[in-house]
PDB file of C-alpha atoms and ligand atoms in Angstrom:
ATOM      1  CA  UNK A 234     -11.615 -25.394   1.369  1.00 90.00           C
ATOM      2  CA  UNK A 235     -10.624 -23.947   4.689  1.00 90.00           C
ATOM      3  CA  UNK A 236     -11.043 -24.732   8.274  1.00 93.00           C
ATOM      4  CA  UNK A 237     -13.652 -22.962   9.675  1.00 95.00           C
ATOM      5  CA  UNK A 238     -12.303 -21.765  12.654  1.00 94.00           C
ATOM      6  CA  UNK A 239      -9.590 -20.250  10.539  1.00 91.00           C
ATOM      7  CA  UNK A 240     -12.041 -18.521   8.326  1.00 91.00           C
ATOM      8  CA  UNK A 241     -14.008 -16.860  11.124  1.00 92.00           C
ATOM      9  CA  UNK A 242     -10.900 -15.714  13.220  1.00 88.00           C
ATOM     10  CA  UNK A 243      -9.108 -14.135  10.095  1.00 83.00           C
ATOM     11  CA  UNK A 244     -12.629 -12.130   9.385  1.00 83.00           C
ATOM     12  CA  UNK A 245     -11.704 -10.524  12.707  1.00 79.00           C
ATOM     13  CA  UNK A 246     -14.319 -12.631  15.162  1.00 86.00           C
ATOM     14  CA  UNK A 247     -11.721 -13.545  18.019  1.00 86.00           C
ATOM     15  CA  UNK A 248      -8.796 -15.977  18.169  1.00 89.00           C
ATOM     16  CA  UNK A 249      -9.439 -19.693  17.130  1.00 92.00           C
ATOM     17  CA  UNK A 250     -10.189 -20.365  20.943  1.00 94.00           C
ATOM     18  CA  UNK A 251     -12.904 -17.708  20.750  1.00 95.00           C
ATOM     19  CA  UNK A 252     -14.190 -19.166  17.884  1.00 95.00           C
ATOM     20  CA  UNK A 253     -14.349 -22.705  19.199  1.00 95.00           C
ATOM     21  CA  UNK A 254     -16.006 -21.415  22.455  1.00 96.00           C
ATOM     22  CA  UNK A 255     -18.854 -19.915  20.070  1.00 96.00           C
ATOM     23  CA  UNK A 256     -18.901 -23.274  18.602  1.00 96.00           C
ATOM     24  CA  UNK A 257     -19.676 -25.024  21.821  1.00 96.00           C
ATOM     25  CA  UNK A 258     -22.296 -22.767  22.674  1.00 96.00           C
ATOM     26  CA  UNK A 259     -23.669 -23.820  19.401  1.00 96.00           C
ATOM     27  CA  UNK A 260     -23.641 -19.989  18.136  1.00 96.00           C
ATOM     28  CA  UNK A 261     -22.469 -20.657  14.799  1.00 96.00           C
ATOM     29  CA  UNK A 262     -24.325 -22.074  11.576  1.00 96.00           C
ATOM     30  CA  UNK A 263     -23.144 -22.985   8.537  1.00 96.00           C
ATOM     31  CA  UNK A 264     -25.474 -23.485   5.565  1.00 95.00           C
ATOM     32  CA  UNK A 265     -28.366 -23.248   8.404  1.00 95.00           C
ATOM     33  CA  UNK A 266     -27.007 -26.466  10.277  1.00 96.00           C
ATOM     34  CA  UNK A 267     -25.474 -25.333  13.867  1.00 97.00           C
ATOM     35  CA  UNK A 268     -21.762 -26.683  13.703  1.00 96.00           C
ATOM     36  CA  UNK A 269     -20.330 -29.212  16.088  1.00 95.00           C
ATOM     37  CA  UNK A 270     -17.026 -29.253  14.665  1.00 96.00           C
ATOM     38  CA  UNK A 271     -14.738 -25.845  14.746  1.00 94.00           C
ATOM     39  CA  UNK A 272     -12.171 -27.590  12.541  1.00 94.00           C
ATOM     40  CA  UNK A 273     -14.425 -28.427  10.056  1.00 96.00           C
ATOM     41  CA  UNK A 274     -13.445 -27.848   6.381  1.00 96.00           C
ATOM     42  CA  UNK A 275     -15.796 -25.405   4.051  1.00 94.00           C
ATOM     43  CA  UNK A 276     -15.734 -23.277   0.796  1.00 92.00           C
ATOM     44  CA  UNK A 277     -16.106 -19.888   2.361  1.00 90.00           C
ATOM     45  CA  UNK A 278     -17.110 -18.263  -0.975  1.00 87.00           C
ATOM     46  CA  UNK A 279     -20.039 -20.398  -1.459  1.00 90.00           C
ATOM     47  CA  UNK A 280     -21.047 -21.229   2.143  1.00 93.00           C
ATOM     48  CA  UNK A 281     -23.326 -19.024   4.244  1.00 94.00           C
ATOM     49  CA  UNK A 282     -22.047 -18.619   7.979  1.00 95.00           C
ATOM     50  CA  UNK A 283     -23.872 -17.104  10.633  1.00 95.00           C
ATOM     51  CA  UNK A 284     -22.500 -16.253  14.027  1.00 95.00           C
ATOM     52  CA  UNK A 285     -25.280 -15.767  16.486  1.00 94.00           C
ATOM     53  CA  UNK A 286     -27.932 -15.813  13.995  1.00 94.00           C
ATOM     54  CA  UNK A 287     -25.926 -12.930  11.848  1.00 92.00           C
ATOM     55  CA  UNK A 288     -24.775 -13.592   8.513  1.00 92.00           C
ATOM     56  CA  UNK A 289     -21.022 -12.631   8.166  1.00 89.00           C
ATOM     57  CA  UNK A 290     -19.412 -11.204   5.184  1.00 84.00           C
ATOM     58  CA  UNK A 291     -16.629 -13.316   3.667  1.00 86.00           C
ATOM     59  CA  UNK A 292     -14.084 -11.624   1.936  1.00 86.00           C
ATOM     60  CA  UNK A 293     -10.894 -12.938   1.156  1.00 89.00           C
ATOM     61  CA  UNK A 294      -8.752  -9.631   0.179  1.00 93.00           C
ATOM     62  CA  UNK A 295      -8.593  -6.163   1.878  1.00 95.00           C
ATOM     63  CA  UNK A 296      -7.033  -3.072  -0.002  1.00 97.00           C
ATOM     64  CA  UNK A 297      -6.133  -0.504   2.423  1.00 98.00           C
ATOM     65  CA  UNK A 298      -4.606   3.356   2.069  1.00 98.00           C
ATOM     66  CA  UNK A 299      -2.125   4.629   4.394  1.00 98.00           C
ATOM     67  CA  UNK A 300      -0.763   8.212   4.852  1.00 98.00           C
ATOM     68  CA  UNK A 301       2.755   6.647   5.687  1.00 98.00           C
ATOM     69  CA  UNK A 302       4.621   8.535   8.441  1.00 98.00           C
ATOM     70  CA  UNK A 303       7.855   9.182   8.626  1.00 98.00           C
ATOM     71  CA  UNK A 304      10.188   6.762  11.102  1.00 98.00           C
ATOM     72  CA  UNK A 305       8.554   3.357   9.770  1.00 98.00           C
ATOM     73  CA  UNK A 306       9.651   0.677   7.442  1.00 98.00           C
ATOM     74  CA  UNK A 307       7.640  -0.364   4.633  1.00 97.00           C
ATOM     75  CA  UNK A 308       7.856  -4.123   5.372  1.00 96.00           C
ATOM     76  CA  UNK A 309       5.910  -6.634   6.976  1.00 97.00           C
ATOM     77  CA  UNK A 310       8.750  -7.604   9.916  1.00 95.00           C
ATOM     78  CA  UNK A 311      11.773  -5.510  10.950  1.00 95.00           C
ATOM     79  CA  UNK A 312      13.675  -6.545  13.890  1.00 94.00           C
ATOM     80  CA  UNK A 313      14.606  -3.040  15.059  1.00 95.00           C
ATOM     81  CA  UNK A 314      11.799  -0.463  13.676  1.00 96.00           C
ATOM     82  CA  UNK A 315       8.193  -0.134  13.505  1.00 97.00           C
ATOM     83  CA  UNK A 316       6.499  -1.085  10.373  1.00 98.00           C
ATOM     84  CA  UNK A 317       3.601   0.000   8.658  1.00 98.00           C
ATOM     85  CA  UNK A 318       1.758  -3.352   9.459  1.00 98.00           C
ATOM     86  CA  UNK A 319       2.450  -2.371  13.184  1.00 97.00           C
ATOM     87  CA  UNK A 320       0.110   0.770  12.719  1.00 98.00           C
ATOM     88  CA  UNK A 321      -2.860  -1.342  11.722  1.00 97.00           C
ATOM     89  CA  UNK A 322      -5.476  -2.615  13.964  1.00 92.00           C
ATOM     90  CA  UNK A 323      -5.587  -6.305  14.834  1.00 85.00           C
ATOM     91  CA  UNK A 324      -8.949  -6.771  12.473  1.00 80.00           C
ATOM     92  CA  UNK A 325      -6.879  -5.728   9.695  1.00 90.00           C
ATOM     93  CA  UNK A 326      -3.471  -7.390  10.337  1.00 90.00           C
ATOM     94  CA  UNK A 327      -5.339 -11.163  10.443  1.00 83.00           C
ATOM     95  CA  UNK A 328      -5.550 -10.652   6.717  1.00 89.00           C
ATOM     96  CA  UNK A 329      -1.567 -10.761   6.352  1.00 92.00           C
ATOM     97  CA  UNK A 330      -1.660  -7.473   4.309  1.00 96.00           C
ATOM     98  CA  UNK A 331       1.874  -6.204   2.967  1.00 98.00           C
ATOM     99  CA  UNK A 332       2.834  -3.050   1.493  1.00 98.00           C
ATOM    100  CA  UNK A 333       2.533  -2.636  -2.409  1.00 97.00           C
ATOM    101  CA  UNK A 334       6.034  -1.546  -3.489  1.00 94.00           C
ATOM    102  CA  UNK A 335       8.159   0.416  -0.964  1.00 95.00           C
ATOM    103  CA  UNK A 336       8.704   3.895   0.515  1.00 98.00           C
ATOM    104  CA  UNK A 337      11.938   4.847   2.083  1.00 98.00           C
ATOM    105  CA  UNK A 338      11.961   5.516   6.331  1.00 98.00           C
ATOM    106  CA  UNK A 339      11.659   8.919   5.991  1.00 98.00           C
ATOM    107  CA  UNK A 340       9.075   9.259   3.086  1.00 98.00           C
ATOM    108  CA  UNK A 341       5.557   9.988   3.849  1.00 98.00           C
ATOM    109  CA  UNK A 342       2.617   9.747   1.810  1.00 98.00           C
ATOM    110  CA  UNK A 343       0.362   7.335   0.021  1.00 98.00           C
ATOM    111  CA  UNK A 344       1.215   3.779   0.434  1.00 98.00           C
ATOM    112  CA  UNK A 345      -1.025   0.928  -0.552  1.00 98.00           C
ATOM    113  CA  UNK A 346      -1.577  -2.644   1.378  1.00 98.00           C
ATOM    114  CA  UNK A 347      -3.347  -5.673   0.311  1.00 98.00           C
ATOM    115  CA  UNK A 348      -3.318  -9.285   0.516  1.00 96.00           C
ATOM    116  CA  UNK A 349      -3.777  -9.396  -3.100  1.00 97.00           C
ATOM    117  CA  UNK A 350      -0.736 -10.736  -4.426  1.00 97.00           C
ATOM    118  CA  UNK A 351      -1.942 -10.810  -7.987  1.00 96.00           C
ATOM    119  CA  UNK A 352      -2.908  -7.107  -8.227  1.00 96.00           C
ATOM    120  CA  UNK A 353       0.288  -6.334  -6.187  1.00 96.00           C
ATOM    121  CA  UNK A 354       2.238  -7.811  -8.527  1.00 95.00           C
ATOM    122  CA  UNK A 355       0.573  -6.291 -11.553  1.00 94.00           C
ATOM    123  CA  UNK A 356       0.888  -2.476  -9.895  1.00 95.00           C
ATOM    124  CA  UNK A 357       4.775  -3.198  -8.948  1.00 92.00           C
ATOM    125  CA  UNK A 358       5.521  -4.490 -12.420  1.00 88.00           C
ATOM    126  CA  UNK A 359       7.310  -2.067 -14.671  1.00 80.00           C
ATOM    127  CA  UNK A 360       5.288  -3.150 -17.658  1.00 84.00           C
ATOM    128  CA  UNK A 361       2.299  -1.710 -16.667  1.00 86.00           C
ATOM    129  CA  UNK A 362       3.869   1.885 -16.150  1.00 89.00           C
ATOM    130  CA  UNK A 363       1.619   2.760 -12.869  1.00 94.00           C
ATOM    131  CA  UNK A 364       2.262   6.341 -12.584  1.00 96.00           C
ATOM    132  CA  UNK A 365       3.714   7.395  -9.077  1.00 97.00           C
ATOM    133  CA  UNK A 366       3.489  11.095  -8.151  1.00 98.00           C
ATOM    134  CA  UNK A 367       5.802  12.406  -5.390  1.00 98.00           C
ATOM    135  CA  UNK A 368       6.011  16.434  -4.172  1.00 98.00           C
ATOM    136  CA  UNK A 369       9.567  16.976  -3.018  1.00 98.00           C
ATOM    137  CA  UNK A 370      12.147  19.700  -1.399  1.00 98.00           C
ATOM    138  CA  UNK A 371      15.189  19.985  -2.829  1.00 98.00           C
ATOM    139  CA  UNK A 372      17.915  21.987  -1.237  1.00 96.00           C
ATOM    140  CA  UNK A 373      18.627  23.537  -4.430  1.00 94.00           C
ATOM    141  CA  UNK A 374      17.833  25.686  -7.397  1.00 96.00           C
ATOM    142  CA  UNK A 375      16.006  23.270  -9.684  1.00 97.00           C
ATOM    143  CA  UNK A 376      15.959  24.756 -13.117  1.00 96.00           C
ATOM    144  CA  UNK A 377      14.446  24.220 -16.452  1.00 97.00           C
ATOM    145  CA  UNK A 378      17.611  22.023 -17.529  1.00 97.00           C
ATOM    146  CA  UNK A 379      16.539  19.591 -14.584  1.00 98.00           C
ATOM    147  CA  UNK A 380      13.588  19.417 -16.342  1.00 98.00           C
ATOM    148  CA  UNK A 381      14.798  18.418 -19.441  1.00 98.00           C
ATOM    149  CA  UNK A 382      17.575  15.582 -18.113  1.00 98.00           C
ATOM    150  CA  UNK A 383      14.048  13.964 -16.183  1.00 98.00           C
ATOM    151  CA  UNK A 384      12.602  13.988 -19.882  1.00 98.00           C
ATOM    152  CA  UNK A 385      15.833  12.330 -21.567  1.00 98.00           C
ATOM    153  CA  UNK A 386      16.189   9.921 -18.870  1.00 98.00           C
ATOM    154  CA  UNK A 387      18.253  10.453 -15.597  1.00 98.00           C
ATOM    155  CA  UNK A 388      21.388   8.203 -15.512  1.00 98.00           C
ATOM    156  CA  UNK A 389      21.729   6.747 -12.043  1.00 97.00           C
ATOM    157  CA  UNK A 390      24.581   6.090  -9.987  1.00 96.00           C
ATOM    158  CA  UNK A 391      25.011   2.830 -11.031  1.00 96.00           C
ATOM    159  CA  UNK A 392      24.740   3.150 -14.651  1.00 97.00           C
ATOM    160  CA  UNK A 393      20.888   2.706 -14.777  1.00 97.00           C
ATOM    161  CA  UNK A 394      19.173   4.720 -17.428  1.00 97.00           C
ATOM    162  CA  UNK A 395      15.544   6.084 -16.232  1.00 96.00           C
ATOM    163  CA  UNK A 396      12.255   5.958 -18.025  1.00 96.00           C
ATOM    164  CA  UNK A 397      11.600   9.352 -19.126  1.00 96.00           C
ATOM    165  CA  UNK A 398       9.946  11.067 -16.100  1.00 98.00           C
ATOM    166  CA  UNK A 399       7.865  14.328 -15.472  1.00 98.00           C
ATOM    167  CA  UNK A 400       9.420  17.104 -13.491  1.00 98.00           C
ATOM    168  CA  UNK A 401       7.171  20.503 -12.211  1.00 98.00           C
ATOM    169  CA  UNK A 402       8.569  23.135 -10.570  1.00 98.00           C
ATOM    170  CA  UNK A 403       6.213  24.418  -7.984  1.00 98.00           C
ATOM    171  CA  UNK A 404       8.421  26.697  -6.369  1.00 97.00           C
ATOM    172  CA  UNK A 405      12.334  27.801  -6.487  1.00 93.00           C
ATOM    173  CA  UNK A 406      15.052  29.920  -5.198  1.00 92.00           C
ATOM    174  CA  UNK A 407      18.739  29.826  -4.826  1.00 89.00           C
ATOM    175  CA  UNK A 408      18.801  27.498  -1.890  1.00 90.00           C
ATOM    176  CA  UNK A 409      15.632  25.736  -1.954  1.00 95.00           C
ATOM    177  CA  UNK A 410      12.705  24.286  -4.532  1.00 98.00           C
ATOM    178  CA  UNK A 411       9.649  22.442  -4.210  1.00 98.00           C
ATOM    179  CA  UNK A 412       8.885  20.264  -7.011  1.00 98.00           C
ATOM    180  CA  UNK A 413       6.309  17.443  -8.283  1.00 98.00           C
ATOM    181  CA  UNK A 414       7.872  14.297  -9.885  1.00 98.00           C
ATOM    182  CA  UNK A 415       6.317  11.741 -12.068  1.00 98.00           C
ATOM    183  CA  UNK A 416       7.596   8.473 -12.494  1.00 97.00           C
ATOM    184  CA  UNK A 417       6.678   4.902 -13.599  1.00 95.00           C
ATOM    185  CA  UNK A 418       9.260   3.223 -12.029  1.00 93.00           C
ATOM    186  CA  UNK A 419      10.121   2.241  -8.656  1.00 91.00           C
ATOM    187  CA  UNK A 420      14.034   1.635  -7.991  1.00 92.00           C
ATOM    188  CA  UNK A 421      15.378   1.312  -4.625  1.00 93.00           C
ATOM    189  CA  UNK A 422      15.901   4.982  -3.860  1.00 97.00           C
ATOM    190  CA  UNK A 423      14.776   6.279  -7.116  1.00 97.00           C
ATOM    191  CA  UNK A 424      13.476   9.753  -6.538  1.00 98.00           C
ATOM    192  CA  UNK A 425      16.684  10.466  -4.216  1.00 98.00           C
ATOM    193  CA  UNK A 426      19.004   9.144  -6.870  1.00 98.00           C
ATOM    194  CA  UNK A 427      17.690  10.912  -9.597  1.00 98.00           C
ATOM    195  CA  UNK A 428      18.149  14.190  -7.960  1.00 98.00           C
ATOM    196  CA  UNK A 429      21.792  12.985  -6.678  1.00 98.00           C
ATOM    197  CA  UNK A 430      22.615  12.325 -10.624  1.00 98.00           C
ATOM    198  CA  UNK A 431      21.916  16.274 -10.730  1.00 97.00           C
ATOM    199  CA  UNK A 432      23.759  17.202  -7.838  1.00 97.00           C
ATOM    200  CA  UNK A 433      20.728  18.022  -5.734  1.00 97.00           C
ATOM    201  CA  UNK A 434      19.512  16.671  -2.764  1.00 98.00           C
ATOM    202  CA  UNK A 435      15.625  15.513  -1.852  1.00 98.00           C
ATOM    203  CA  UNK A 436      15.018  16.683   1.665  1.00 98.00           C
ATOM    204  CA  UNK A 437      11.340  16.034   2.044  1.00 98.00           C
ATOM    205  CA  UNK A 438       9.745  13.715  -0.034  1.00 98.00           C
ATOM    206  CA  UNK A 439       5.733  12.750   0.342  1.00 98.00           C
ATOM    207  CA  UNK A 440       3.932  10.345  -2.000  1.00 98.00           C
ATOM    208  CA  UNK A 441       0.676  12.218  -3.650  1.00 98.00           C
ATOM    209  CA  UNK A 442      -0.573   9.480  -6.149  1.00 98.00           C
ATOM    210  CA  UNK A 443      -0.379   5.947  -7.185  1.00 97.00           C
ATOM    211  CA  UNK A 444      -1.789   4.405 -10.073  1.00 95.00           C
ATOM    212  CA  UNK A 445      -4.520   7.085 -10.488  1.00 96.00           C
ATOM    213  CA  UNK A 446      -5.337   7.173  -6.937  1.00 98.00           C
ATOM    214  CA  UNK A 447      -4.902  10.232  -4.708  1.00 98.00           C
ATOM    215  CA  UNK A 448      -3.613  10.361  -0.864  1.00 98.00           C
ATOM    216  CA  UNK A 449      -6.938  11.269   0.674  1.00 97.00           C
ATOM    217  CA  UNK A 450      -6.228  14.191   2.761  1.00 95.00           C
ATOM    218  CA  UNK A 451      -8.335  13.652   5.260  1.00 97.00           C
ATOM    219  CA  UNK A 452      -5.709  10.963   6.612  1.00 98.00           C
ATOM    220  CA  UNK A 453      -3.384  12.011   9.056  1.00 98.00           C
ATOM    221  CA  UNK A 454       0.040  10.807   9.149  1.00 98.00           C
ATOM    222  CA  UNK A 455      -0.228   7.231  10.539  1.00 98.00           C
ATOM    223  CA  UNK A 456      -3.852   6.670   9.656  1.00 98.00           C
ATOM    224  CA  UNK A 457      -5.290   4.496   6.821  1.00 98.00           C
ATOM    225  CA  UNK A 458      -8.423   3.378   5.567  1.00 97.00           C
ATOM    226  CA  UNK A 459     -10.318   0.738   3.470  1.00 96.00           C
ATOM    227  CA  UNK A 460     -10.044   1.691  -0.698  1.00 96.00           C
ATOM    228  CA  UNK A 461     -13.387   2.471  -2.022  1.00 95.00           C
ATOM    229  CA  UNK A 462     -15.328   0.218  -4.731  1.00 93.00           C
ATOM    230  CA  UNK A 463     -14.277   3.486  -7.268  1.00 96.00           C
ATOM    231  CA  UNK A 464     -10.763   3.329  -5.859  1.00 97.00           C
ATOM    232  CA  UNK A 465     -10.529  -0.449  -6.159  1.00 96.00           C
ATOM    233  CA  UNK A 466     -11.676  -0.276  -9.693  1.00 96.00           C
ATOM    234  CA  UNK A 467      -9.229   2.328 -10.858  1.00 96.00           C
ATOM    235  CA  UNK A 468      -6.370  -0.444  -9.650  1.00 95.00           C
ATOM    236  CA  UNK A 469      -8.052  -3.403 -11.044  1.00 93.00           C
ATOM    237  CA  UNK A 470      -8.046  -1.741 -14.528  1.00 91.00           C
ATOM    238  CA  UNK A 471      -4.271  -2.376 -14.417  1.00 86.00           C
TER     239      UNK A 471
HETATM  240  N1  URA B 640      11.963   7.450  -4.270  1.00 62.06           N
HETATM  241  C1  URA B 640      12.846   7.413  -3.186  1.00 62.06           C
HETATM  242  O1  URA B 640      13.938   8.104  -3.126  1.00 62.06           O
HETATM  243  N2  URA B 640      12.142   7.227  -2.172  1.00 62.06           N
HETATM  244  C2  URA B 640      10.997   6.860  -1.926  1.00 62.06           C
HETATM  245  O2  URA B 640      10.545   6.324  -0.844  1.00 62.06           O
HETATM  246  C3  URA B 640      10.025   6.553  -2.993  1.00 62.06           C
HETATM  247  C4  URA B 640      10.956   7.059  -4.443  1.00 62.06           C
END
């Protein structure tokens, strides 16, 4: 059970004060009865709510795909920097979404946001081996030897041995390479530290895939959209 004004406000129909005004005008119906008390408690899953005669679609969770730009933080709050939540419209912010895992401030690409804590937990748990695919530019010549090292498991600076990871070379020269990396973990600065362990530096990093979902090429950096039913069902299969 939840307060009616909170439910309606969270669905993006205005502030609680505005909802109160709608109630006062007799514009809100619950199961066919005009509401008198904006603070009444209802079970939103099993109640028919109408505003101005129109039934509203209740939903508890939202699932968003963002093309994260560089320069913003993958967090809900930050005292200094802009966060990915600041990039959302208020209609989506009211659901209190948070990023699923983190991308570094300078990393771009696919970031999921949701308020579904259970799904988030499954997607970031190492237990489920969710694939994350990155495109990277490296300041050095990436070689077959590096591919083998990724396969064997890179040892990071803190002694942690990474799971087997896939490294593909897209192009390379003496002082520059483009690569694609597939990892199933999400340690702090993982991709950058994997290359550091090989004395190489990541100079650009973009996430292209997450758990079978591909970054929508139509999304400019900083833009986002809701997941399709199909995309959501892929995630829910974890
Ligand atoms: N690995 C990194 O080093 N940074 C990211 O943002 C993601 C993976």
